[in-house]
Coordinates of N, CA and C in Angstrom, one line a residue:
X1 N 0.8 -1.1 -0.1 CA -0.2 -0.2 -0.1 C 0.9 1.2 0.3
X2 N 0.8 2.4 -1.0 CA 1.3 3.5 -0.7 C 0.0 4.7 -0.5
X3 N 1.1 5.7 0.0 CA 0.4 6.9 0.4 C 1.2 8.1 0.0
X4 N 0.6 9.0 -1.0 CA 1.4 10.1 -1.2 C 1.4 11.6 -0.7
X5 N 2.1 12.4 -0.3 CA 1.6 13.8 0.0 C 2.8 14.7 -0.9
X6 N 2.2 15.6 -1.4 CA 3.1 16.8 -2.2 C 3.1 18.2 -1.0
X7 N 4.5 18.1 -0.7 CA 4.8 19.4 0.3 C 5.6 20.5 -0.4
X8 N 5.4 21.4 0.3 CA 6.5 22.6 -0.5 C 7.3 22.7 0.8
X9 N 8.8 22.7 0.3 CA 9.8 23.0 1.4 C 10.3 24.4 1.1
X10 N 10.1 25.2 2.2 CA 10.8 26.5 1.7 C 12.0 26.6 2.7
X11 N 13.1 27.2 2.2 CA 14.3 27.2 2.9 C 14.2 28.4 3.9
X12 N 14.5 28.1 5.2 CA 14.3 29.0 6.1 C 16.0 28.9 7.3
X13 N 16.5 29.9 6.8 CA 17.7 30.0 7.6 C 17.8 30.1 9.2
X14 N 16.6 30.7 9.8 CA 16.2 30.7 11.0 C 16.1 29.5 12.0
X15 N 15.9 28.4 11.1 CA 15.7 26.9 11.6 C 17.1 26.2 11.8
X16 N 18.1 26.5 11.2 CA 19.4 25.9 11.1 C 19.8 25.6 12.5
X17 N 20.5 24.5 12.7 CA 21.1 24.3 14.0 C 22.3 23.1 13.9
X18 N 22.9 23.0 14.8 CA 23.8 22.0 14.9 C 23.4 20.9 16.1
X19 N 23.7 20.0 16.1 CA 23.3 18.9 17.5 C 24.4 17.9 17.0
X20 N 24.9 17.5 18.0 CA 25.9 16.4 18.2 C 26.7 16.3 17.1
X21 N 27.5 17.4 16.7 CA 28.4 17.7 15.5 C 27.6 17.1 14.1
X22 N 26.2 17.2 14.2 CA 25.5 16.9 12.9 C 24.9 18.5 12.3
X23 N 25.1 18.8 11.2 CA 24.3 20.1 10.7 C 23.0 20.1 10.2
X24 N 21.8 20.5 10.7 CA 20.9 20.6 10.2 C 20.5 21.9 9.1
X25 N 19.8 21.6 8.6 CA 19.4 22.9 7.4 C 17.9 23.2 7.8
X26 N 17.4 24.4 7.6 CA 15.9 24.7 8.3 C 14.8 24.8 7.0
X27 N 13.8 24.3 7.2 CA 12.7 24.4 6.2 C 11.5 24.6 6.7
X28 N 10.7 25.2 6.3 CA 9.2 25.6 6.3 C 8.4 24.5 5.6
X29 N 7.5 23.6 6.2 CA 6.9 22.7 5.4 C 5.4 23.4 5.2
X30 N 5.3 23.6 3.7 CA 4.0 23.9 3.4 C 2.9 23.4 2.5
X31 N 1.8 22.9 2.6 CA 0.9 22.7 1.8 C 1.0 23.4 0.4
X32 N 0.7 22.7 -0.8 CA 1.2 23.6 -2.0 C -0.1 24.6 -2.1
X33 N -0.9 24.8 -1.5 CA -1.7 26.3 -1.4 C -1.2 27.2 -0.5
X34 N 0.2 27.2 0.1 CA 0.7 28.0 0.8 C 0.5 28.0 2.3
X35 N -0.2 26.9 2.9 CA -0.8 26.8 4.2 C 0.2 26.2 4.8
X36 N 0.8 26.5 6.4 CA 1.7 25.5 6.9 C 1.1 24.2 7.3
X37 N 2.4 23.6 6.9 CA 1.9 21.9 7.5 C 2.5 21.8 9.1
X38 N 1.5 21.4 9.9 CA 1.4 21.5 11.3 C 2.2 20.2 11.7
X39 N 3.5 20.3 11.7 CA 4.6 19.1 12.3 C 5.8 19.7 12.9
X40 N 6.3 19.0 13.5 CA 7.4 19.3 14.3 C 8.8 19.3 13.6
X41 N 8.7 19.0 12.5 CA 10.0 18.8 11.7 C 10.3 19.9 10.8
X42 N 11.4 20.5 11.3 CA 11.8 21.9 10.7 C 12.9 21.9 9.7
X43 N 13.6 20.9 9.9 CA 15.4 21.2 9.6 C 15.8 19.5 9.4
X44 N 16.5 19.5 8.3 CA 17.2 18.2 7.6 C 18.7 18.1 7.6
X45 N 19.2 16.6 7.9 CA 20.2 16.9 8.0 C 20.7 16.4 6.8
X46 N 22.0 16.0 6.1 CA 22.7 15.8 5.0 C 21.8 14.8 4.1
X47 N 21.5 13.5 4.7 CA 20.7 12.5 4.3 C 19.5 12.9 3.9
X48 N 18.6 13.4 4.6 CA 17.2 14.2 4.5 C 17.3 14.7 3.5
X49 N 18.4 16.0 3.5 CA 18.2 17.0 2.0 C 18.3 16.1 1.0
X50 N 19.4 15.0 0.7 CA 19.5 14.5 -0.6 C 18.6 13.7 -0.6
X51 N 17.9 13.2 0.1 CA 16.5 12.3 -0.2 C 15.8 13.1 -0.8
X52 N 15.3 14.4 -0.2 CA 14.2 15.0 -0.6 C 14.6 15.9 -1.8
X53 N 15.9 16.3 -2.4 CA 16.4 16.8 -3.1 C 16.3 18.3 -2.6
X54 N 16.6 18.5 -1.5 CA 16.8 19.9 -0.9 C 18.3 20.3 -0.8
X55 N 18.8 21.3 0.1 CA 19.7 21.4 0.6 C 20.8 22.2 -1.1
X56 N 21.9 21.6 -1.5 CA 22.7 22.2 -2.3 C 21.8 21.7 -3.8
X57 N 20.9 20.8 -3.9 CA 20.0 20.5 -4.8 C 18.8 21.5 -5.2
X58 N 18.8 22.5 -4.3 CA 17.6 23.5 -4.5 C 18.4 24.4 -5.8
X59 N 19.5 24.5 -5.9 CA 20.1 25.0 -7.0 C 19.9 26.8 -7.2
X60 N 20.0 27.5 -6.2 CA 19.5 28.7 -5.9 C 18.1 29.0 -5.6
X61 N 17.5 28.1 -6.0 CA 16.1 28.3 -5.4 C 15.7 28.4 -3.8
X62 N 14.4 29.1 -3.9 CA 14.4 29.2 -2.2 C 13.6 28.3 -1.8
X63 N 13.0 27.4 -2.3 CA 11.4 26.3 -2.1 C 11.5 25.4 -3.3
X64 N 11.1 24.6 -2.8 CA 10.9 23.2 -4.0 C 9.6 22.4 -3.4
X65 N 8.8 21.8 -4.5 CA 7.6 21.3 -4.2 C 8.2 19.9 -4.4
X66 N 7.7 18.9 -3.4 CA 8.3 17.5 -3.5 C 7.1 16.5 -3.2
X67 N 7.0 15.2 -4.1 CA 6.0 14.5 -4.2 C 6.9 13.5 -3.4
X68 N 6.2 13.2 -2.2 CA 6.7 12.1 -1.3 C 5.7 10.9 -1.3
X69 N 6.2 9.6 -1.5 CA 5.3 8.3 -1.4 C 5.9 7.3 -0.6
X70 N 4.6 7.2 0.5 CA 5.4 6.1 1.5 C 4.6 4.9 1.2
X71 N 5.7 3.6 1.1 CA 5.2 2.3 0.8 C 5.2 1.5 2.3
X72 N 4.1 1.3 2.7 CA 3.9 0.5 3.8 C 4.2 -0.9 3.4
X73 N 5.3 -1.5 4.3 CA 5.8 -2.7 4.0 C 5.2 -3.9 5.3
X74 N 5.5 -5.2 5.1 CA 5.0 -6.2 6.2 C 6.3 -6.0 6.9
X75 N 7.5 -6.0 6.5 CA 8.8 -6.2 7.6 C 9.7 -5.8 6.4
X76 N 11.1 -5.6 7.3 CA 12.5 -5.0 6.8 C 12.8 -5.8 5.3
X77 N 12.8 -7.1 5.4 CA 13.1 -7.7 4.5 C 12.1 -7.8 3.3
X78 N 11.2 -7.2 3.1 CA 10.5 -6.8 1.7 C 11.4 -6.3 0.8
X79 N 11.1 -6.6 -0.5 CA 11.9 -5.9 -1.5 C 11.7 -4.7 -1.6
X80 N 12.6 -3.7 -2.2 CA 12.6 -2.4 -1.9 C 11.8 -1.9 -3.1
X81 N 11.1 -1.1 -2.7 CA 10.2 -0.2 -4.2 C 11.2 0.7 -4.9
X82 N 11.0 0.3 -6.0 CA 12.1 1.0 -6.8 C 11.1 2.1 -8.1
X83 N 11.2 3.0 -8.0 CA 10.5 4.0 -8.9 C 11.5 4.9 -9.8
X84 N 11.4 4.7 -11.0 CA 12.2 5.2 -12.0 C 12.2 6.8 -11.6
X85 N 13.4 7.7 -11.8 CA 13.5 9.0 -11.0 C 13.6 9.5 -9.7
X86 N 12.7 8.6 -9.2 CA 13.0 8.6 -7.7 C 13.9 8.3 -6.6
X87 N 14.2 9.0 -5.4 CA 15.1 8.8 -4.7 C 14.6 7.8 -3.7
X88 N 15.0 6.4 -3.3 CA 14.1 5.6 -2.5 C 15.1 5.1 -1.2
X89 N 14.6 5.2 0.1 CA 15.2 5.0 1.3 C 13.9 4.5 2.1
X90 N 14.6 3.2 3.0 CA 13.6 2.3 3.8 C 14.4 2.9 5.3
X91 N 13.1 3.1 5.7 CA 12.8 3.5 7.3 C 11.9 2.3 7.9
X92 N 12.2 3.1 9.7 CA 10.6 2.1 10.1 C 10.3 3.6 11.4
X93 N 8.9 3.6 11.3 CA 8.8 4.5 12.2 C 8.0 3.7 13.7
X94 N 8.7 4.1 15.2 CA 8.1 3.4 16.1 C 7.5 4.3 17.1
X95 N 6.2 3.7 17.5 CA 5.3 4.3 18.7 C 5.9 3.8 19.9
X96 N 6.0 4.8 20.6 CA 6.2 5.1 22.3 C 5.3 6.2 22.5
X97 N 4.4 5.8 23.3 CA 3.0 6.7 23.5 C 2.5 7.3 22.4
X98 N 2.3 8.4 22.6 CA 1.6 9.4 21.6 C 2.9 9.7 20.3
X99 N 4.3 9.1 20.9 CA 5.2 9.8 20.1 C 5.7 8.8 18.9
X100 N 6.2 9.2 17.6 CA 6.5 8.0 16.9 C 8.0 9.0 16.3
X101 N 8.6 7.9 16.3 CA 10.3 8.1 15.8 C 10.6 7.6 14.6
X102 N 11.2 8.3 13.6 CA 11.8 7.4 12.3 C 13.3 6.8 12.6
X103 N 13.2 5.8 12.2 CA 14.8 5.3 12.4 C 15.3 4.8 10.8
X104 N 16.6 4.8 10.7 CA 17.3 4.4 9.5 C 17.1 2.8 9.5
X105 N 17.4 2.2 8.4 CA 17.3 0.5 8.1 C 18.1 -0.2 9.0
X106 N 19.1 0.5 9.6 CA 20.1 -0.2 10.4 C 19.6 -0.1 12.1
X107 N 18.1 0.7 12.4 CA 18.0 0.6 13.6 C 18.4 2.2 14.1
X108 N 19.3 2.8 13.7 CA 19.7 4.3 14.2 C 18.7 5.2 14.4
X109 N 18.1 5.7 15.6 CA 17.1 6.7 15.4 C 17.5 8.1 14.9
X110 N 16.7 8.5 14.3 CA 16.9 9.9 13.5 C 16.3 10.8 14.5
X111 N 16.4 12.1 14.3 CA 15.8 13.1 15.1 C 14.6 13.4 14.8
X112 N 13.9 12.9 13.5 CA 12.7 13.1 13.4 C 11.6 12.5 14.4
X113 N 10.8 13.3 14.8 CA 9.5 12.7 15.5 C 8.3 13.4 15.2
X114 N 7.2 12.4 15.3 CA 6.0 13.2 15.3 C 5.2 12.8 16.5
X115 N 4.3 13.6 16.8 CA 3.4 13.4 18.0 C 2.2 13.6 17.7
X116 N 1.2 12.4 17.9 CA -0.2 12.6 17.9 C -0.8 13.6 18.7
X117 N -1.8 14.5 18.0 CA -2.3 15.4 19.1 C -1.8 16.9 18.4
X118 N -0.4 16.7 18.2 CA 0.5 17.8 17.8 C 0.7 18.3 16.4
X119 N 0.8 17.0 15.8 CA 1.1 17.0 14.3 C -0.3 16.8 13.4
X120 N -0.1 17.6 12.0 CA -1.4 17.0 11.0 C -1.8 15.5 11.1
X121 N -2.9 15.4 11.8 CA -3.5 14.0 11.7 C -3.3 13.2 10.0
X122 N -3.5 14.4 9.1 CA -2.7 13.8 7.7 C -1.7 13.3 7.4
X123 N -0.8 13.6 7.8 CA 0.8 13.5 8.1 C 0.8 12.2 8.9
X124 N 0.4 12.1 10.3 CA 0.5 10.7 10.8 C -0.1 9.4 10.4
X125 N -1.5 9.9 9.7 CA -1.9 8.7 8.7 C -1.1 8.3 7.8
X126 N -0.3 8.9 6.9 CA 0.8 9.0 5.8 C 1.6 7.9 6.3
X127 N 2.1 8.5 7.2 CA 3.4 7.4 8.3 C 2.9 6.1 8.7
X128 N 1.7 5.9 8.8 CA 1.0 5.1 9.6 C 1.4 5.1 11.1
X129 N 1.6 5.8 11.7 CA 1.6 6.2 13.1 C 0.3 5.7 13.8
X130 N -0.8 6.5 13.4 CA -2.2 6.5 13.8 C -2.8 5.0 14.1
X131 N -2.2 4.1 13.2 CA -2.3 2.6 13.1 C -1.5 1.6 14.2
X132 N -0.6 2.5 14.6 CA 0.1 1.5 15.5 C 0.0 1.5 17.0
X133 N 0.2 0.4 17.8 CA -0.2 0.3 19.1 C 1.2 0.4 19.7
X134 N 1.3 0.7 21.0 CA 2.5 1.2 21.8 C 3.6 0.1 21.5
X135 N 4.9 0.4 21.1 CA 6.0 -0.4 21.2 C 5.9 -1.0 19.6
X136 N 5.0 -0.7 18.7 CA 4.9 -1.1 17.3 C 5.9 -0.5 16.4
X137 N 6.0 -1.2 15.2 CA 7.0 -0.5 14.2 C 5.9 -0.9 13.0
X138 N 6.3 0.4 11.9 CA 5.7 0.2 10.3 C 7.2 0.5 9.7
X139 N 7.6 -1.0 9.2 CA 8.5 -0.3 7.7 C 7.9 0.6 6.9
X140 N 8.7 1.1 6.2 CA 8.3 1.9 4.8 C 9.4 2.2 4.1
X141 N 9.0 2.1 2.8 CA 9.9 2.9 1.8 C 9.6 4.3 1.6
X142 N 10.6 5.1 1.5 CA 10.0 6.5 1.4 C 10.7 6.7 -0.2
X143 N 9.8 7.3 -1.2 CA 10.0 7.8 -2.4 C 10.1 9.3 -2.4
X144 N 10.9 10.0 -2.9 CA 10.7 11.6 -3.1 C 11.0 11.9 -4.2
X145 N 10.4 13.0 -5.0 CA 10.6 13.4 -6.2 C 10.5 14.7 -6.4
X146 N 11.4 15.8 -6.9 CA 10.8 16.9 -7.2 C 10.0 17.1 -8.1
X147 N 8.9 18.1 -7.7 CA 7.9 18.5 -9.0 C 8.6 19.7 -9.3
X148 N 9.0 19.5 -10.4 CA 9.7 21.0 -11.0 C 9.4 21.9 -11.5
X149 N 7.8 21.9 -12.1 CA 7.1 23.3 -12.1 C 5.8 22.9 -11.3
X150 N 5.6 24.2 -10.8 CA 3.7 24.0 -10.1 C 3.2 25.2 -10.3
X151 N 1.9 25.4 -10.2 CA 1.2 26.2 -10.3 C 1.2 27.0 -8.9
X152 N 0.9 28.2 -9.0 CA 0.7 29.2 -7.9 C -0.9 29.2 -7.7
X153 N -1.3 28.8 -6.6 CA -2.7 28.8 -6.5 C -3.4 29.9 -5.8
X154 N -4.4 30.4 -6.2 CA -4.9 31.4 -5.3 C -6.2 31.2 -4.7
X155 N -6.2 29.7 -4.7 CA -7.5 29.3 -3.7 C -7.3 27.8 -3.6
X156 N -7.5 27.5 -2.2 CA -7.2 26.3 -1.6 C -8.0 25.2 -2.4
X157 N -8.8 25.5 -3.1 CA -10.2 24.3 -3.9 C -9.2 23.9 -5.0
X158 N -8.8 24.7 -5.8 CA -7.8 24.4 -6.9 C -6.8 23.4 -6.5
X159 N -6.0 23.8 -5.6 CA -4.8 23.2 -5.2 C -5.3 21.9 -4.8
X160 N -6.3 21.6 -4.2 CA -7.2 20.3 -3.6 C -7.4 19.6 -4.5
X161 N -8.0 20.4 -5.9 CA -8.3 19.2 -7.0 C -6.8 18.4 -7.6
X162 N -5.8 19.5 -8.0 CA -4.7 18.9 -8.3 C -3.9 17.9 -7.4
X163 N -3.9 18.3 -6.1 CA -2.6 17.4 -5.1 C -3.4 16.7 -4.3
X164 N -4.7 16.5 -4.3 CA -5.6 15.7 -3.7 C -5.3 16.0 -1.6
X165 N -5.5 17.3 -1.5 CA -5.7 18.1 -0.3 C -6.8 17.3 0.5
X166 N -6.7 17.1 1.8 CA -8.1 17.3 2.3 C -8.2 18.2 3.4

């Protein structure tokens, strides 16, 4: 099963930071109609920037529309989903209370944390966090592809038609 989100990532240097000798580059996540996406995620390490085509891949642009597809898996050893033109990486999300933390394939936790009751329900559903019980994991492949050109919308309804916003 796959689920797709389209998010506009706008570069925001005020969110840049360094933690444990890892540099994070700040972004403001927005829906294609310009509304902010309510998530605690506001910066990416080098790996996240590369996966999403951000950082140096912005090539002088201030923002980039990214189509992200989450393929939910039955387990770690499922075949990797491959999509021509997409960057694909395997992760899992593990639930602890109301929190879901993303982990790399080798089990290393990332700094990416989602929280039920704080973050957008649509994003939590996209990841599969809302269907996990305490301590459960959901393995997934994340595919990302920049949308090279996109229209600027004057109305949320037109953006919703094109990008399936709820």
